[in-house]
mmCIF file of C-alpha atoms and ligand atoms in Angstrom:
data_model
loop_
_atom_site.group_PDB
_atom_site.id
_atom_site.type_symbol
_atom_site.label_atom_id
_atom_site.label_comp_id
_atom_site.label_asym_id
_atom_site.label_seq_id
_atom_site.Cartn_x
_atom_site.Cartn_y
_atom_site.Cartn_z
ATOM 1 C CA UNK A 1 102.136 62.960 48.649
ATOM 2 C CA UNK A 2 104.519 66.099 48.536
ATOM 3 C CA UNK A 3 108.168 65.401 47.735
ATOM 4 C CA UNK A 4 107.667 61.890 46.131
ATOM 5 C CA UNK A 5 107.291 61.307 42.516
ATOM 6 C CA UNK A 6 105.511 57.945 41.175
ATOM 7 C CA UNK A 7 107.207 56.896 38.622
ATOM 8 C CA UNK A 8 103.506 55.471 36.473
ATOM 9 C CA UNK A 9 104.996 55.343 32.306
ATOM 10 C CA UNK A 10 103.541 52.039 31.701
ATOM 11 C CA UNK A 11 106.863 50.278 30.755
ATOM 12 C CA UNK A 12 107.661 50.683 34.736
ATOM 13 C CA UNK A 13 103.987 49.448 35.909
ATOM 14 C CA UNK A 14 104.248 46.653 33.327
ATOM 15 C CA UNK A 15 107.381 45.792 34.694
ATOM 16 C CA UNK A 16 106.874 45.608 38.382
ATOM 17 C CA UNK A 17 103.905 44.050 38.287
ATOM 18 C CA UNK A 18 106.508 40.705 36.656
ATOM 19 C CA UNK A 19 108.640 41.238 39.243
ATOM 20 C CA UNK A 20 105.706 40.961 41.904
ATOM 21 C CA UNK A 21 104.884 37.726 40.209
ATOM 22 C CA UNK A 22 105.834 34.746 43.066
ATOM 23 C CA UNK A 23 107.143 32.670 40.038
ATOM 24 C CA UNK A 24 109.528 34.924 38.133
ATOM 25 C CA UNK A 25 112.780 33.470 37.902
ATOM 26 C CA UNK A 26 115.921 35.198 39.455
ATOM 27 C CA UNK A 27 116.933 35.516 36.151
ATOM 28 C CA UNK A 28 114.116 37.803 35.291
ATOM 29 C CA UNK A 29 113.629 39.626 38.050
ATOM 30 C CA UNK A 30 117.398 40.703 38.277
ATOM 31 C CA UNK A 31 116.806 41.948 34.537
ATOM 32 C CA UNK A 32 113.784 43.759 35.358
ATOM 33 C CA UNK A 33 115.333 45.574 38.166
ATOM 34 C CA UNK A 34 118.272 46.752 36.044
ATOM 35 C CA UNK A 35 115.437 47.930 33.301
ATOM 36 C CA UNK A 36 113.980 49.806 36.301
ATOM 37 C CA UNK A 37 116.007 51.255 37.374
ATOM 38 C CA UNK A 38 117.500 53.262 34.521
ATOM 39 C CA UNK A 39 113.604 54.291 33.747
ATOM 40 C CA UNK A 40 113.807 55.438 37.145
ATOM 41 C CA UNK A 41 116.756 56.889 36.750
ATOM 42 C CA UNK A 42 115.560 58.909 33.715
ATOM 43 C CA UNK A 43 112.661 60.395 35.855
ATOM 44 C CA UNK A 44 115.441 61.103 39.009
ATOM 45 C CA UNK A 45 117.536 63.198 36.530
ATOM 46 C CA UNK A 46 114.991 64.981 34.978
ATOM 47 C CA UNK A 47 115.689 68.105 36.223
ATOM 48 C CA UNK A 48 119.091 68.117 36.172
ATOM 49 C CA UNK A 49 120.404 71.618 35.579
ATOM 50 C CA UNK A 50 121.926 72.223 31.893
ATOM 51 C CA UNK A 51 124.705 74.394 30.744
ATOM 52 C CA UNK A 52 125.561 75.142 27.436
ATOM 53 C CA UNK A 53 128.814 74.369 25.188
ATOM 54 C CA UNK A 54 130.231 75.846 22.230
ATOM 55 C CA UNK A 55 130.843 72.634 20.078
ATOM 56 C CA UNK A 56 131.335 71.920 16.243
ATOM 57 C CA UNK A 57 129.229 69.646 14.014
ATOM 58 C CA UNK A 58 130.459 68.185 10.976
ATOM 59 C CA UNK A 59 128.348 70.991 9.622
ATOM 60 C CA UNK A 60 128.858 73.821 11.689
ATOM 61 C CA UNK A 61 129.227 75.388 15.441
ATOM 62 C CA UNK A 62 126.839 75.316 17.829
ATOM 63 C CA UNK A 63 125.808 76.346 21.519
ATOM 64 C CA UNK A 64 124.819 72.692 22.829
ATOM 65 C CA UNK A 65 123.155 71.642 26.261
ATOM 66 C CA UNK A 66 125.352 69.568 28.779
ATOM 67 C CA UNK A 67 124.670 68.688 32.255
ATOM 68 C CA UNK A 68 126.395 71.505 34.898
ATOM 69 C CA UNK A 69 128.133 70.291 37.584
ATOM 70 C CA UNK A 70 130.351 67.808 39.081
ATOM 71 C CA UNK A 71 129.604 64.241 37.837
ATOM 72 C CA UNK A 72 126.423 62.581 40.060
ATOM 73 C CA UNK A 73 126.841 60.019 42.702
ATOM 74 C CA UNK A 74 124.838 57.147 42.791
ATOM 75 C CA UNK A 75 125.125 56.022 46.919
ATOM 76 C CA UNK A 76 123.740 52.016 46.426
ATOM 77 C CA UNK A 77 122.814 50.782 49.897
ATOM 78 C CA UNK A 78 123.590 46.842 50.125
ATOM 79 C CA UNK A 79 122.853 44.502 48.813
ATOM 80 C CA UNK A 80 119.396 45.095 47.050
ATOM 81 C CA UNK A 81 120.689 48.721 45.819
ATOM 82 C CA UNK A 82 123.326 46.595 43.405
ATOM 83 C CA UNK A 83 120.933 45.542 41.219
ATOM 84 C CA UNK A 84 119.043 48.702 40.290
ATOM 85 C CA UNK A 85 122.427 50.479 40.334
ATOM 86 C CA UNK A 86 123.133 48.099 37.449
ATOM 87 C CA UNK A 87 120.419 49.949 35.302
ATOM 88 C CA UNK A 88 121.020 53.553 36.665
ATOM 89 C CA UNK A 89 124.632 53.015 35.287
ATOM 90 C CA UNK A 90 123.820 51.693 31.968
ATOM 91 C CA UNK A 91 122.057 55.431 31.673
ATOM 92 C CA UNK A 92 124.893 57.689 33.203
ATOM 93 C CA UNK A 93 128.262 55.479 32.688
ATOM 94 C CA UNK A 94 130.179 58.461 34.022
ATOM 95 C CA UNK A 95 128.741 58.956 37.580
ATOM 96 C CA UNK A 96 131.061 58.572 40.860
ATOM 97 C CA UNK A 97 129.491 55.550 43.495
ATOM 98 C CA UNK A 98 129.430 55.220 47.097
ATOM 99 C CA UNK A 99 128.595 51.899 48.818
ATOM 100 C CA UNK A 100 126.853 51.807 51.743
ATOM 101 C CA UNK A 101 126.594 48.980 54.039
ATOM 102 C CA UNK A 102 124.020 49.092 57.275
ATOM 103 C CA UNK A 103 122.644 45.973 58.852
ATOM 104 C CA UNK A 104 120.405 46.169 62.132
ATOM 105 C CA UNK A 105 121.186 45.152 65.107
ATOM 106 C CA UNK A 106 119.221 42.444 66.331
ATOM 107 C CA UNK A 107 119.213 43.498 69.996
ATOM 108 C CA UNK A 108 118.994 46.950 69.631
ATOM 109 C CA UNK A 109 117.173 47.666 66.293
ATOM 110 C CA UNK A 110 119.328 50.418 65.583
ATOM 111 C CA UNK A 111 120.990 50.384 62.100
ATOM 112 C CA UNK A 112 124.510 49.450 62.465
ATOM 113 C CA UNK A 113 127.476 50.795 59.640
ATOM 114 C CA UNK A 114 129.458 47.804 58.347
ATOM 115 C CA UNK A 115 130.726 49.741 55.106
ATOM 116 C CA UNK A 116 131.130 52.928 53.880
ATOM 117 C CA UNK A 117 133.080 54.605 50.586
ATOM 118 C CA UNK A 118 131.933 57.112 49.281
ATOM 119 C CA UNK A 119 133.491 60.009 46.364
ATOM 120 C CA UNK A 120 135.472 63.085 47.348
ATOM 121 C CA UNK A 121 133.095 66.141 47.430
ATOM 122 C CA UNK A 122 129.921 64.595 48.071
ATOM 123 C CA UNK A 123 129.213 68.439 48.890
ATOM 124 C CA UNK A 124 129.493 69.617 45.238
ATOM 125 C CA UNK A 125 127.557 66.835 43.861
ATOM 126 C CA UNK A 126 123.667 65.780 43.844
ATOM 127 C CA UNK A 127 123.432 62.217 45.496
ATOM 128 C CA UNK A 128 121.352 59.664 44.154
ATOM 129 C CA UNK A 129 120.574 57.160 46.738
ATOM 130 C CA UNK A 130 119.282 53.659 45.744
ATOM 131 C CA UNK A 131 117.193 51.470 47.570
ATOM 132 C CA UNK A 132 115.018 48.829 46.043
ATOM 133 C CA UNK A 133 112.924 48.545 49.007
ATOM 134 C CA UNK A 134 111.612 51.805 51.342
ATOM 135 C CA UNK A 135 110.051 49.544 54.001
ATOM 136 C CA UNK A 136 110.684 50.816 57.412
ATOM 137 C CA UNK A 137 112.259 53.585 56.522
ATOM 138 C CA UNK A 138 115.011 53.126 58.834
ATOM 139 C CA UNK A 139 118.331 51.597 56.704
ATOM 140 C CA UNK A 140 116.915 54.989 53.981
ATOM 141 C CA UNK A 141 117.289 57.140 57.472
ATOM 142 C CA UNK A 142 120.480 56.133 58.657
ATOM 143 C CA UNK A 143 122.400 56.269 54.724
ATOM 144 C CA UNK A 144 121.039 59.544 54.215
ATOM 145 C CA UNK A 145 122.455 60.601 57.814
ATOM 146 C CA UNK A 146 125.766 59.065 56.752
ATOM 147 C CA UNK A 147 125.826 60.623 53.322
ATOM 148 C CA UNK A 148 125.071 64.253 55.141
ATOM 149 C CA UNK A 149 127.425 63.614 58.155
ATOM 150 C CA UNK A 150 130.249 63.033 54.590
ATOM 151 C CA UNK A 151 129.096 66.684 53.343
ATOM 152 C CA UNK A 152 126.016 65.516 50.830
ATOM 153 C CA UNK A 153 123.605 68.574 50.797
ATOM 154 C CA UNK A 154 121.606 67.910 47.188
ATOM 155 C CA UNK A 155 120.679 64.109 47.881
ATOM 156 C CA UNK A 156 117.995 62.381 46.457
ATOM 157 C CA UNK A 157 116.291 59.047 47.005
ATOM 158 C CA UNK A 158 115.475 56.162 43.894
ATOM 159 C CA UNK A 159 113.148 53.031 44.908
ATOM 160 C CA UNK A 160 111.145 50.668 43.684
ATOM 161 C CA UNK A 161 108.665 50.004 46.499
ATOM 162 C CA UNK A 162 107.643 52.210 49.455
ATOM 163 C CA UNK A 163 105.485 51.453 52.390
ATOM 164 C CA UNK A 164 103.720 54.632 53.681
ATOM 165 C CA UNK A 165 104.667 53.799 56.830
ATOM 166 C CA UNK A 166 108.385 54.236 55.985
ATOM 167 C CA UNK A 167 107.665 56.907 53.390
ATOM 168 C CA UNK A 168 106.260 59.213 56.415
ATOM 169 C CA UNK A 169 109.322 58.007 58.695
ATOM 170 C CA UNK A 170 111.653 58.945 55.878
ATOM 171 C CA UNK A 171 110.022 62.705 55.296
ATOM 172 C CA UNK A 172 109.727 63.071 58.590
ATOM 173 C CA UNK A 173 113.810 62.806 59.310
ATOM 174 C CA UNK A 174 114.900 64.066 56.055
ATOM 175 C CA UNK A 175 112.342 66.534 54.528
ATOM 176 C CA UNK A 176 114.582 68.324 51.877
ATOM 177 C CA UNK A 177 115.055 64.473 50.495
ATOM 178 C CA UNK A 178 112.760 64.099 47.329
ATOM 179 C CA UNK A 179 111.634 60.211 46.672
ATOM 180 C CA UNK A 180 111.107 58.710 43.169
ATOM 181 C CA UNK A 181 109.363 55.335 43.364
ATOM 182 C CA UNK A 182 107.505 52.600 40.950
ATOM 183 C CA UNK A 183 104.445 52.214 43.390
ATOM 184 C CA UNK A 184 103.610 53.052 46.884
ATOM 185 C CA UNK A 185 101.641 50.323 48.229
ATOM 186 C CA UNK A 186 99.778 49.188 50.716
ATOM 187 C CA UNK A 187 100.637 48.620 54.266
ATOM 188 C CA UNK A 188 103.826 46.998 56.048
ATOM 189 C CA UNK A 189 103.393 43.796 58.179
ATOM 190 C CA UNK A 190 104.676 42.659 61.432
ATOM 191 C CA UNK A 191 107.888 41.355 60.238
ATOM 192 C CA UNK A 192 108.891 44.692 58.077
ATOM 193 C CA UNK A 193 107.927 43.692 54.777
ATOM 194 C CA UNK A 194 105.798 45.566 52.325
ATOM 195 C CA UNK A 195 102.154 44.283 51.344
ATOM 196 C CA UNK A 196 101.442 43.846 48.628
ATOM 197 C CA UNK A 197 105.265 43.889 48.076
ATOM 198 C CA UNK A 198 107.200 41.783 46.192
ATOM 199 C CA UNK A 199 109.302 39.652 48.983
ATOM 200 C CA UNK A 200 112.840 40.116 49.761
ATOM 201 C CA UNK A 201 114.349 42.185 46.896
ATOM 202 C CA UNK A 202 117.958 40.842 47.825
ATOM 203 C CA UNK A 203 116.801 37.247 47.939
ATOM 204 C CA UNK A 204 115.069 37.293 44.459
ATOM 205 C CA UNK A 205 117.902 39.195 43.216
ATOM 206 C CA UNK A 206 120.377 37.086 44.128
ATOM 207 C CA UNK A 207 118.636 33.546 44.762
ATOM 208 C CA UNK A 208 119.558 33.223 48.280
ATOM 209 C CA UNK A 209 116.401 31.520 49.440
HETATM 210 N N1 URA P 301 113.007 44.626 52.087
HETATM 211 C C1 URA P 301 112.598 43.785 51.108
HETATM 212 O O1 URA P 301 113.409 43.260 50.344
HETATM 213 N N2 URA P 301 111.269 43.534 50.987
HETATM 214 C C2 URA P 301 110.362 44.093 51.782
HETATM 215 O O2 URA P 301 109.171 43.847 51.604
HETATM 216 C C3 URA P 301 110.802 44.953 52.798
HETATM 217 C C4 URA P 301 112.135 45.196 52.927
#
């Protein structure tokens, strides 16, 4: 599928398929999350661009390769995007963080704003927005329209889990967004969620059910 990278090292397969497992403790699967997501996070960045810098080793001076640019923002989308935040952060300690909060309306469907912070020039930085869970599409949609409608013009998605359903819905409305996922799987079911899936990301994470 053009514009979405599967993320397949082994360490990441290995990983989600524990977190898939009905019987792994909250305790786990909040762990594996935060491992996945700064493997994830290592593919996202990957093509960062590099600059170089004139610096001095005990030994001698050197031109050395640093990231260009303004420091990235990862934009977490609540509550699920917490916990792979956790991991992206453990890999780039410096980057700026926006919180999104959406929640759908259960009347009108539409994604509703509840929260939003984000960094000062979201329009000099590349945005890294994490979702766990690409399902509908939808709550992916409506951040990335938020994160624009702030100035964001280099934004990219990290996930977990994608439905093709929402993967299509989400290229269709924002085709200049590149994905990086774990696994796309199978279908979504009547109720939103995504088969094979692993349940409700924010519920495992968190133990609320
Ligand atoms: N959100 C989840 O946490 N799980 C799904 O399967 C779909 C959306």
């Amino acid at each position: 599928m053009r514009g979405v990278t599967v993320v397949d090292h082994p360490l990441v397969q290995h990983k989600l398929t524990l977190m898939r497992k009905k019987d792994t403790s909250t305790k786990s699967f909040r762990q594996l999350l935060k491992e996945i997501g700064s493997l994830v996070c290592y593919e996202v960045t990957r093509d960062l661009p590099l600059e170089t810098v004139q610096i001095e080793t005990p030994l001698t001076a050197m031109s050395a390769p640093t990231i260009a640019g303004k420091k990235l923002v990862f934009a977490a989308i609540l509550r699920s995007g917490m916990g792979m935040l956790e991991g992206m952060l453990e890999l780039v300690p410096a980057a700026r963080i926006a919180h999104v909060g959406l929640y759908r309306d259960p009347a009108t469907l539409a994604c509703v704003e509840y929260y939003f912070k984000a960094p000062d020039n979201l329009a000099e930085r590349t945005v890294i927005v994490v979702d766990p869970m690409l399902a509908t599409g939808n709550t992916a949609i409506a951040a990335v329209d938020r994160l624009k409608e702030a100035g964001a013009k280099n934004i990219r998605m990290a996930c977990l889990l994608c439905a093709p359903e929402g993967l299509s819905n989400f290229q269709g409305h924002h085709p200049d967004v590149k994905v990086w996922t774990a696994a796309i799987d199978d279908h979504l079911n009547d109720h939103g969620y995504i088969l094979p899936g692993l349940g409700d990301a924010g519920d495992r994470m968190y133990g609320t059910r």
